[in-house]
CSV table of C-alpha atoms in Angstrom, one decimal:
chain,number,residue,atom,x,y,z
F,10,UNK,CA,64.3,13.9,70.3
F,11,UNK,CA,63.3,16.8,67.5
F,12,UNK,CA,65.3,15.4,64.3
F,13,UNK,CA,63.0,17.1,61.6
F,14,UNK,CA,63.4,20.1,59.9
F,15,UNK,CA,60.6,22.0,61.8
F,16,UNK,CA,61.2,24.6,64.0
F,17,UNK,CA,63.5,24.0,67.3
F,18,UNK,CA,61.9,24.3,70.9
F,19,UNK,CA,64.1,26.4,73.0
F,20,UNK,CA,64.4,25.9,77.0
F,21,UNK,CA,67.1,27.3,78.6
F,22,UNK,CA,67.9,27.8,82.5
F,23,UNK,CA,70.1,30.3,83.9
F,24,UNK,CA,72.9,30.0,81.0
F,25,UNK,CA,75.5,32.4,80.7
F,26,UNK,CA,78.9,32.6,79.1
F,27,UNK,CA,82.0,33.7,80.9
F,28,UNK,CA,85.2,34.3,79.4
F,29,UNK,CA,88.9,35.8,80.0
F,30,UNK,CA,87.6,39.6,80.4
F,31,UNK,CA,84.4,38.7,82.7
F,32,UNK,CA,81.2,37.4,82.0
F,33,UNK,CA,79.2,38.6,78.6
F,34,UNK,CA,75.8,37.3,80.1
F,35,UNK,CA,74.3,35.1,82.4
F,36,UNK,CA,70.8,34.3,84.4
F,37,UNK,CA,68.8,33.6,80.7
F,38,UNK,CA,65.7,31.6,81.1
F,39,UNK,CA,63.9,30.7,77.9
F,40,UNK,CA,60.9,28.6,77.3
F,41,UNK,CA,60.1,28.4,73.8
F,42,UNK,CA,57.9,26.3,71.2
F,43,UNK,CA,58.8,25.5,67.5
F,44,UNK,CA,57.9,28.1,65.2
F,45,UNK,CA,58.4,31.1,68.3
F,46,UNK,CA,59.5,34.5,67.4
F,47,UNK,CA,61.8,35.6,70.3
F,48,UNK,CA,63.2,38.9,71.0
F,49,UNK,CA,66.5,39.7,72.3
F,50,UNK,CA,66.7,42.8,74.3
F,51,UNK,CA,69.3,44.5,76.4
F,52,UNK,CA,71.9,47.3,76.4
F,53,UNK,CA,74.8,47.6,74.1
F,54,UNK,CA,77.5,45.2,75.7
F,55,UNK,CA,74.6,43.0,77.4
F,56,UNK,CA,75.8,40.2,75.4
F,57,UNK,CA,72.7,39.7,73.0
F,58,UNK,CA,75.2,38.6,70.2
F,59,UNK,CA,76.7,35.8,72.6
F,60,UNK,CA,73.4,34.9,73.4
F,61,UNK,CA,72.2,34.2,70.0
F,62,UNK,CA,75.8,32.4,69.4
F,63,UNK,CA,75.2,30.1,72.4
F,64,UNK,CA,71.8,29.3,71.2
F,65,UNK,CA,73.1,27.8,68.6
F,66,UNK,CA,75.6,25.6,69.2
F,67,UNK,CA,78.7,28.2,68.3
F,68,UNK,CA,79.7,29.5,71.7
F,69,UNK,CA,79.9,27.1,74.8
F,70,UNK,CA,78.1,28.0,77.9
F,71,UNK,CA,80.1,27.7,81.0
F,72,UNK,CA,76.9,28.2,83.5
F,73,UNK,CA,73.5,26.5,83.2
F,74,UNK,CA,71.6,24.2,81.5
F,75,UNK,CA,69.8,24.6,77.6
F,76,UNK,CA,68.5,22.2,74.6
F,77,UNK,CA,67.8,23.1,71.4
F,78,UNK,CA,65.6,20.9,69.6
F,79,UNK,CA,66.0,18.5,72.2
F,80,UNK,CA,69.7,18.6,72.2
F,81,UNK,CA,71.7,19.5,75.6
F,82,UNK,CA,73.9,22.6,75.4
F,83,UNK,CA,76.9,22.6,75.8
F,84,UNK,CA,77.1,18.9,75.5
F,85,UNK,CA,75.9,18.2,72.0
F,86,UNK,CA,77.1,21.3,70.4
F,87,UNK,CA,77.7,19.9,67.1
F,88,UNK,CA,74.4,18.6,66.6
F,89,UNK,CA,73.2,22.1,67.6
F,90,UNK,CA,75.2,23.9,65.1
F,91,UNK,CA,73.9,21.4,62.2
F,92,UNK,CA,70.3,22.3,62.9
F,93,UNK,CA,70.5,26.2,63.1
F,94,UNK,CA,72.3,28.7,61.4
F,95,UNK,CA,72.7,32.8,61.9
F,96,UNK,CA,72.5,35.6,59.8
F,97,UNK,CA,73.6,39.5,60.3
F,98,UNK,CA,76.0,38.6,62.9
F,99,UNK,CA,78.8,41.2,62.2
F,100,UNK,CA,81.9,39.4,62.3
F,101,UNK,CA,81.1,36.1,61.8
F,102,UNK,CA,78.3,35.8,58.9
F,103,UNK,CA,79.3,39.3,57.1
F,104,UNK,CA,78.4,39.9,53.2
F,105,UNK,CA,80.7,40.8,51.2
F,106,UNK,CA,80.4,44.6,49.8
F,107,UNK,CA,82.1,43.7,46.8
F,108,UNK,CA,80.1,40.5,45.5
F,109,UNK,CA,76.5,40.9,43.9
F,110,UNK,CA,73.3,39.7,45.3
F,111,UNK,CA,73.3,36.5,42.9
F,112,UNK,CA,77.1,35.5,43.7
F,113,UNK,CA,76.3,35.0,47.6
F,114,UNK,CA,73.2,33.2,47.2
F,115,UNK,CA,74.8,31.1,44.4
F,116,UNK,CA,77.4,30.1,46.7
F,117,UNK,CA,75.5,29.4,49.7
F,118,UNK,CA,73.0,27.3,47.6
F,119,UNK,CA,75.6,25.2,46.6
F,120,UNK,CA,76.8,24.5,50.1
F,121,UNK,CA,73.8,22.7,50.7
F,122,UNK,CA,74.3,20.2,47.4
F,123,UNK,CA,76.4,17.9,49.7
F,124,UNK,CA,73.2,17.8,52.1
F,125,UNK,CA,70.5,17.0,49.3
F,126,UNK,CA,72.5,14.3,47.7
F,127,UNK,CA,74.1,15.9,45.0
F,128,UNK,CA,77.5,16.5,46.0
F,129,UNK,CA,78.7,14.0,43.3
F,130,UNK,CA,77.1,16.0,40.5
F,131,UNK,CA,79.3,18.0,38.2
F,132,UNK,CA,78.6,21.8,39.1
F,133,UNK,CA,77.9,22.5,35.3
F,134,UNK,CA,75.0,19.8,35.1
F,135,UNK,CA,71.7,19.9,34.5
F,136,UNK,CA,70.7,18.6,38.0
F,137,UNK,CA,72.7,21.0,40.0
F,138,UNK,CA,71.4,23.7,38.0
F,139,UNK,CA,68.1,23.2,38.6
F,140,UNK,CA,68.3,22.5,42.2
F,141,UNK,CA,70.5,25.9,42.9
F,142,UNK,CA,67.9,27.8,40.6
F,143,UNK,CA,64.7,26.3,43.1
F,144,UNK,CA,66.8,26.9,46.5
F,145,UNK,CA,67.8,30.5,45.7
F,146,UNK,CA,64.4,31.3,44.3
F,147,UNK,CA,62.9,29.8,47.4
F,148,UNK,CA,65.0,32.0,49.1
F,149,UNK,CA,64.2,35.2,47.7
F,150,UNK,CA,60.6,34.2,48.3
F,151,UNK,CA,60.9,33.3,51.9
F,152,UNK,CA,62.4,37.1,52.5
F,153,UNK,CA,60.3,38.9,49.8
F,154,UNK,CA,63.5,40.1,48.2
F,155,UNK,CA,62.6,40.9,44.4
F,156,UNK,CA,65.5,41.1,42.4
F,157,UNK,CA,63.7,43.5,40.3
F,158,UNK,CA,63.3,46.1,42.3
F,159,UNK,CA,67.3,45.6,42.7
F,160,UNK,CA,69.2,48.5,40.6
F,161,UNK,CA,71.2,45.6,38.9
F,162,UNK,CA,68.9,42.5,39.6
F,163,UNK,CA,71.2,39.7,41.1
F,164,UNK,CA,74.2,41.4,39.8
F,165,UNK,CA,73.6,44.0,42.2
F,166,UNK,CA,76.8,44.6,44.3
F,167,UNK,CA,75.7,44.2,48.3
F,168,UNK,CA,77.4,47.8,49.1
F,169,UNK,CA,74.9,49.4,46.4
F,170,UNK,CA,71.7,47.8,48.5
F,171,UNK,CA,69.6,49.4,51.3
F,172,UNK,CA,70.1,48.5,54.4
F,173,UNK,CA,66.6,46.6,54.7
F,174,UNK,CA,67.8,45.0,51.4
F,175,UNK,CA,71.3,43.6,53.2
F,176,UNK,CA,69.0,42.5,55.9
F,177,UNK,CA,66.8,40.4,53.9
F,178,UNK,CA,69.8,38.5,51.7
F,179,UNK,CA,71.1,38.2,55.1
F,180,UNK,CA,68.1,36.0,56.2
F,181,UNK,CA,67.7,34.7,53.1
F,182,UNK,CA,70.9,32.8,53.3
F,183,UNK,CA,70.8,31.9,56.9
F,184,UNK,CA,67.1,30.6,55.8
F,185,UNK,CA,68.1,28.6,52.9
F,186,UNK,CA,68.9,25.3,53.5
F,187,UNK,CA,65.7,25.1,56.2
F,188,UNK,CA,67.3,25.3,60.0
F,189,UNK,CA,65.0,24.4,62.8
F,190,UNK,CA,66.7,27.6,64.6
F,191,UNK,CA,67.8,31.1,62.8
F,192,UNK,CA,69.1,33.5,64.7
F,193,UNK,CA,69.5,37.0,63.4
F,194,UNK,CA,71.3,39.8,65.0
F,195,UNK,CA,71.0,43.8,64.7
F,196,UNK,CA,67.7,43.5,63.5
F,197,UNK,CA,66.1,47.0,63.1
F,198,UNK,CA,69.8,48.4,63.8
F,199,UNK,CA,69.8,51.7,61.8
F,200,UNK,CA,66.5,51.5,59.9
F,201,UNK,CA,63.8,54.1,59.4
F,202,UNK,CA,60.1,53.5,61.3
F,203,UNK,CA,58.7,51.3,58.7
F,204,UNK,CA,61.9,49.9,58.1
F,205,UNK,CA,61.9,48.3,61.6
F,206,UNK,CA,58.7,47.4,60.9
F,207,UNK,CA,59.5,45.2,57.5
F,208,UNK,CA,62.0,43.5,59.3
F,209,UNK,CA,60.4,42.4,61.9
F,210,UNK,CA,57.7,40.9,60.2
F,211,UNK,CA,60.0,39.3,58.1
F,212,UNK,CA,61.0,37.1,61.0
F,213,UNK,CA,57.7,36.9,61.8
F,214,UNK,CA,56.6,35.2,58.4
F,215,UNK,CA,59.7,32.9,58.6
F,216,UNK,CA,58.0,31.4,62.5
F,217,UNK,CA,54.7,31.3,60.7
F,218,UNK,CA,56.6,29.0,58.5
F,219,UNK,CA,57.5,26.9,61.2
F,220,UNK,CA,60.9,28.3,62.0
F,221,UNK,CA,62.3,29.2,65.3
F,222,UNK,CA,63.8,32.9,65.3
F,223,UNK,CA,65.6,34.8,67.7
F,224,UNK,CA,66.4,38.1,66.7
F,225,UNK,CA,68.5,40.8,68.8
F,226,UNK,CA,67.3,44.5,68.0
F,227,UNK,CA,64.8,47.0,69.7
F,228,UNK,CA,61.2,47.2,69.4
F,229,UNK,CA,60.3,44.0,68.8
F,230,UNK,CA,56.9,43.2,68.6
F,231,UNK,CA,54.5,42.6,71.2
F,232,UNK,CA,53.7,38.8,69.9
F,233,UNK,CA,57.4,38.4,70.3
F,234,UNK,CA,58.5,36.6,73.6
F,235,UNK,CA,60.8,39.1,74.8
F,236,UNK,CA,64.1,37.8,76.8
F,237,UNK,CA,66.4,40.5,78.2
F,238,UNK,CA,70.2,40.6,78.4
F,239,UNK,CA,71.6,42.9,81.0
F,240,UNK,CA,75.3,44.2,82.6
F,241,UNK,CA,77.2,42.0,84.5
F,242,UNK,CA,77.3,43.2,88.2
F,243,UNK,CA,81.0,44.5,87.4
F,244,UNK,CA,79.2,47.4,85.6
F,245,UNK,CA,79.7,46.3,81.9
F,246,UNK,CA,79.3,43.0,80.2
F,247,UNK,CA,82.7,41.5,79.1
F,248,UNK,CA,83.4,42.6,75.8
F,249,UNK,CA,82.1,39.4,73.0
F,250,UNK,CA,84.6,38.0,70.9
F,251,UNK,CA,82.9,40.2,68.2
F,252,UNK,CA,83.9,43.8,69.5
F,253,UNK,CA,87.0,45.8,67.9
F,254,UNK,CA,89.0,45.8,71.0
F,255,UNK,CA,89.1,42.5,71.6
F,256,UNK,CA,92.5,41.0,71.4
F,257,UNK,CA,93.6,38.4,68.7
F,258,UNK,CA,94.0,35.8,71.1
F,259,UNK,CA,90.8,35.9,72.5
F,260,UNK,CA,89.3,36.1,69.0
F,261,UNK,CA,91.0,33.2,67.9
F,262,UNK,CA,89.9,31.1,70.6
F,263,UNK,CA,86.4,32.4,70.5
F,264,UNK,CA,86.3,31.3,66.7
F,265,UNK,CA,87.6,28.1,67.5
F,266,UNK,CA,84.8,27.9,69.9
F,267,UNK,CA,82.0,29.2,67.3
F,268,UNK,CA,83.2,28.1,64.2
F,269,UNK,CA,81.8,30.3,61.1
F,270,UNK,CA,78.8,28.3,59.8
């Protein structure tokens, strides 16, 4: 079994996820190594979101088998969920429009504190200090994000960045505390030409780091391994628990499924 912190093989066989309103996907076969770049592409209401939910431990599959990191899905969700994280998933790992730059990494570095050891430390000491200022400027590296070129630096308010910008202290916080597995939703959605083609190698740099990424969005790159979502034979996916019309109900039970880590 995989325990490190390098990046998570992927195999999956037929999964698919089938809730109240139909099924959101099914029939996905992935074979993956550590450190591969795969792309998730389908049509809108395919189910790429649930897809990259499942994947990591957040959303139970109710057809076919999977391990992550050497971990059976859905059986050892938990231990799924602790190795991987997500980032850009609308819904369930949102920014905030109204805090800066530096208060969301800030935060998110010291969710990992308890992890490293240091959740005894006083949040004012020198120690924690020091090992918030490393992670988030590790961060910022890992995604090229300069605060200079920020119109505030870190106090830069996430509504006043580009949307490229978003994207990258999106991945930088998914990134942070080193998950075998990131997953990263609505990759190139809405960006210029050479937008699309920033964020993509983004991810790209991220596997060369050893991280598994799979990313949903359109033209992916052609080193990607490309897996493909498509409509359920009713016409339509079933809406995912992320879509506007979907009832409370249903979104309260699909967050008590996925949990918001």
């Amino acid at each position: 079994m995989n325990t490190t912190r390098q990046g998570a093989a992927v195999n999956a066989r037929g999964i698919g996820v089938e809730g109240p309103r139909g099924w959101a996907f099914r029939g996905v076969d992935i074979a993956a190594e550590p450190g591969t770049l795969i792309a998730v592409q389908g049509p809108s209401g395919s189910g790429r979101t649930c897809l990259l939910l499942a994947l990591t431990g957040r959303m139970r599959i109710t057809e076919g088998e999977a391990e992550i990191a050497g971990f059976p899905l859905p059986k050892r969700m938990g231990s799924v969920r602790a190795r991987t994280a997500i980032a850009h998933v609308p819904g369930v790992a949102d920014l905030e429009p109204a805090l800066t730059v530096g208060e969301h990494l800030k935060e998110q570095a010291l969710l990992g504190h308890r992890f490293q050891g240091l959740g005894a430390s006083l949040p004012w000491s020198k120690r924690n200090k020091e090992a918030t200022r490393a992670r988030i400027d590790a961060a910022l590296a890992a995604v090229r994000l300069d605060p200079a070129t920020l119109p505030k630096g870190l106090r830069t308010a996430v509504r006043d960045l580009e949307r490229i910008e978003a994207l990258r202290l999106s991945v930088a916080l998914g990134a942070m505390h080193g998950p075998q597995l990131l997953a990263v939703d609505d990759v190139d959605l809405k960006l210029t030409g050479a937008e699309r083609d920033q964020a993509w190698q983004l991810l790209r740099d991220l596997t060369r780091e050893g991280t598994t990424v799979v990313a949903a969005g359109s033209d992916a790159p052609a080193d990607a391994l490309t897996v493909r979502t498509r409509q359920t034979d009713t016409g339509a996916a079933a809406p995912t628990p992320l879509q506007d019309d979907t009832t409370e109900e249903e979104a309260a039970h699909a967050f008590a499924e996925t949990g918001r880590a």
